[in-house]
Each structure stands twice: as C-alpha cells, then as structure tokens.
C-alpha cells in the first residue's frame, strides 16, 4: 500500500532532462505534460450520448521533445527503460506490437496527417509518466494527448484542444483498435484546475463548475487488478447498447441515443428491446444519465451527501445491470462504505479491474486508507494503492 504525493513534477522533470542528455544528447525544444483522468460519475454512457463528469488529475505523462531534420522518429520512455529507444522511419505508420507504447504516439502522428496537417521532418520524444498502467486512469489518452500537444507546438499547428481530443479518440478507435467514447481524451485535453467538467458526449457541449468539496477529499483506490479481457468486454457492452437503441428506434424513430430518454420514457418503451441483457444495459445508461445531471447540480449546490448517494447507486448499477465491476472493485467499494468518513464510493472508468473513487471527509482520510489497505491485502494477497486527487489543468506545454 502506498500514499502518493502529487507534487512530484520537479523530480520527474529533472530525471527526464538527465535521461534526455544521456540517450538523445543535445537540447530538447519543448517540455509538456498531459494528465490522466478520473470520472466522478456518468460511466459507460459516453457512447450512448450521455453526460460524463470527469476530472483531469495530477498523475500524468511528462514529455521532452524536438523536431528532427530527417524523417526519423525516436521514442524513449523512462517507464520502460528496458525497451530502449524505439526508432523508426516516418513512412506510412502502422500499429506494430514491436513498437510497444510508442504506437500511441504513432497513432496521433498518423491521425493528424490524415486530418490534413503536414508534418515535415521527424521527431524525438521522451516521456515519463506516473499513471499506474492498466489502472483505468487513462494512461493511453494521456500519451496520445501529450503527443498531440507536442506536435501542435513544434509544428505550430492551428488546432484547438477539442479538435485535438477528437483526433486522439479517432487514433484510439482506428489505429489502436479500441472502440472507446470521447470522455478520456476530452477530459485529458480540457480539464481545469479545481473545476469539474460536465460534458454532453452527444453534442460535445460542456460546462464547468467549481469542485467545492468543503471538508472532503476525493480518494482514488487502485485495485491493482489489471483490466484483462477489458477491451473485448468493453466492445461487447457497446454492441449491446447499440442493439438496444436499434430495437427502441423501431418503436420510436426520432431517438438518436439511449441517453435522450428520461427514465419514464424508458419504462414506457423498454419492452421494445428484445434481449433482456440489452434491456439491462440500456436501463443503466438511462438512469446513469439522470444520476449524472443530478450529481452536477448536487456538487454545484454543495450537497455532498446527495452526491455521495448518487455515486453509490451508480456503482450498484454498473455492478448489477452493466456487469462491468469485479470482486476487487466491489470489495473496495463495500469497505469504503463501512468507513464513517466516506460519503460515497464507486468504480470508475471501464471496469473489469482498475480503480474506485471515494468521497471521504478530510479528517478521516488517513484512517480510511489505514483500514481498507490491510483488509484488501488480506483478502486478495496483494496491495491496493491510494491516491488523494484534486482537479488539474488539462494537457499543456511547460517551461523547459
Ligand atoms: C473507458 C473508455 C471511455 C468510457 C469509459 C467508461 O475509459 O475509454 O470512453 O467509455 O471507459 O465510462
């Protein structure tokens, strides 16, 4: 079990600079950071036109970069030192497992090119991240957006952060092959310090509200269970929602997305969905949408008790209706809710492993971690990690 301090920027940057001199030599032209994200509520509805409420967090990916005169690409990650420098000719880029993590960078380069941006020459990019990989805190979106803002700055591209996040999602969908929604890339690009984001994934309209957690903290707990089989199960959930939508459209043509339905409308129409599993998935989507809108109002109004209760019902729905939780996440949520200091807790992200997020009274955070950590270790034989988090600024260029 470990409690991570979030102010590690200087340490990581100085290691990165030193490594740059050793491995790449000469000077970097640019320094940048892209955060990870945690979703407060609005889970598994960003591909059903729903609202989501993510934060960019202080864990993320730092990068140093420079353009090259030749057409070569060189990538190095301090997180995978054993892999060494990944070097390739910048021709037509393809997803190649031998290129390991750098596929996320290649994906971004290629997607920007396909969008019509001409990127002459090559690139040296060195990264160092502190998002635990496979934790469901969007380490891949973080690397994609880091690459995106590095390229934008080095080639002086005219592209705003929303467009960049859409291209990052396209990179993930088409180049990497994960059929994700827009939440992660949008949150990583558009997060704001001390603000919570409310994004309508159907229209891309968005709003911010101050994250007023008077007397409380948000605590991420990583189950350290890797999201094995996550991608295929994720794609199954998407398909089940699409099937539910197409059944509903037979009865109600104008419907464009599941989350346009109110719970009452859904209850009136639900018998049109033939398959009971698809009906269950759709029920989650419709009610999660209502919970998310209510949660945004609760946070704006400082009603943390109501917000916490919505988190708890969101978890129950993801566990029972959407079936994307797992024993480890349920255990962490149950253990969190046994703590008097905890106002709400739920799994966050895609599920099948990964993290929970809990709202905990500040004075109870130490006990919260001290109680749950050993219980989890005793149950599963390996430790969970705890990260108190705040809302941070989205992907950005830093001083060199
Ligand atoms: C993953 C996907 C997102 C979203 C979440 C679940 O993080 O990348 O698009 O669907 O799962 O809310």
PDB file of C-alpha atoms in Angstrom, residues 17 23 36 39 51 73 89 107 115 121 148 177 192 203 231 234-235 244 270 297 300-301 317 320 336 353 381:
ATOM      1  CA  UNK A  17      16.163  16.037 -18.561  1.00  0.00           C
ATOM      2  CA  UNK A  23      20.096   8.945 -24.503  1.00  0.00           C
ATOM      3  CA  UNK A  36      -4.690  11.236 -16.602  1.00  0.00           C
ATOM      4  CA  UNK A  39     -14.527  10.030 -13.855  1.00  0.00           C
ATOM      5  CA  UNK A  51     -23.242  13.292 -19.869  1.00  0.00           C
ATOM      6  CA  UNK A  73      11.062   9.003 -35.238  1.00  0.00           C
ATOM      7  CA  UNK A  89      11.361   5.668 -40.342  1.00  0.00           C
ATOM      8  CA  UNK A 107      -1.364   6.799 -33.797  1.00  0.00           C
ATOM      9  CA  UNK A 115      -6.644  15.089 -40.947  1.00  0.00           C
ATOM     10  CA  UNK A 121      10.714  16.028 -40.788  1.00  0.00           C
ATOM     11  CA  UNK A 148      -0.790  15.812 -29.755  1.00  0.00           C
ATOM     12  CA  UNK A 177      -8.457  -0.564 -32.289  1.00  0.00           C
ATOM     13  CA  UNK A 192      -9.392  22.664 -15.494  1.00  0.00           C
ATOM     14  CA  UNK A 203     -23.322  17.228 -28.682  1.00  0.00           C
ATOM     15  CA  UNK A 231     -11.194  -4.421 -24.488  1.00  0.00           C
ATOM     16  CA  UNK A 234     -15.902  -3.191 -23.445  1.00  0.00           C
ATOM     17  CA  UNK A 235     -16.739  -3.634 -27.104  1.00  0.00           C
ATOM     18  CA  UNK A 244     -30.997  -1.797 -27.537  1.00  0.00           C
ATOM     19  CA  UNK A 270     -38.380  -0.753 -22.804  1.00  0.00           C
ATOM     20  CA  UNK A 297     -26.419  20.042  -9.547  1.00  0.00           C
ATOM     21  CA  UNK A 300     -22.816  22.964  -7.629  1.00  0.00           C
ATOM     22  CA  UNK A 301     -25.139  23.340  -4.669  1.00  0.00           C
ATOM     23  CA  UNK A 317     -25.978  -0.170 -11.462  1.00  0.00           C
ATOM     24  CA  UNK A 320     -25.794  -5.372 -11.343  1.00  0.00           C
ATOM     25  CA  UNK A 336     -15.129   2.248   1.745  1.00  0.00           C
ATOM     26  CA  UNK A 353     -10.420  -4.098 -12.636  1.00  0.00           C
ATOM     27  CA  UNK A 381      -2.939 -11.275  -1.291  1.00  0.00           C
TER      28      UNK A 381
END
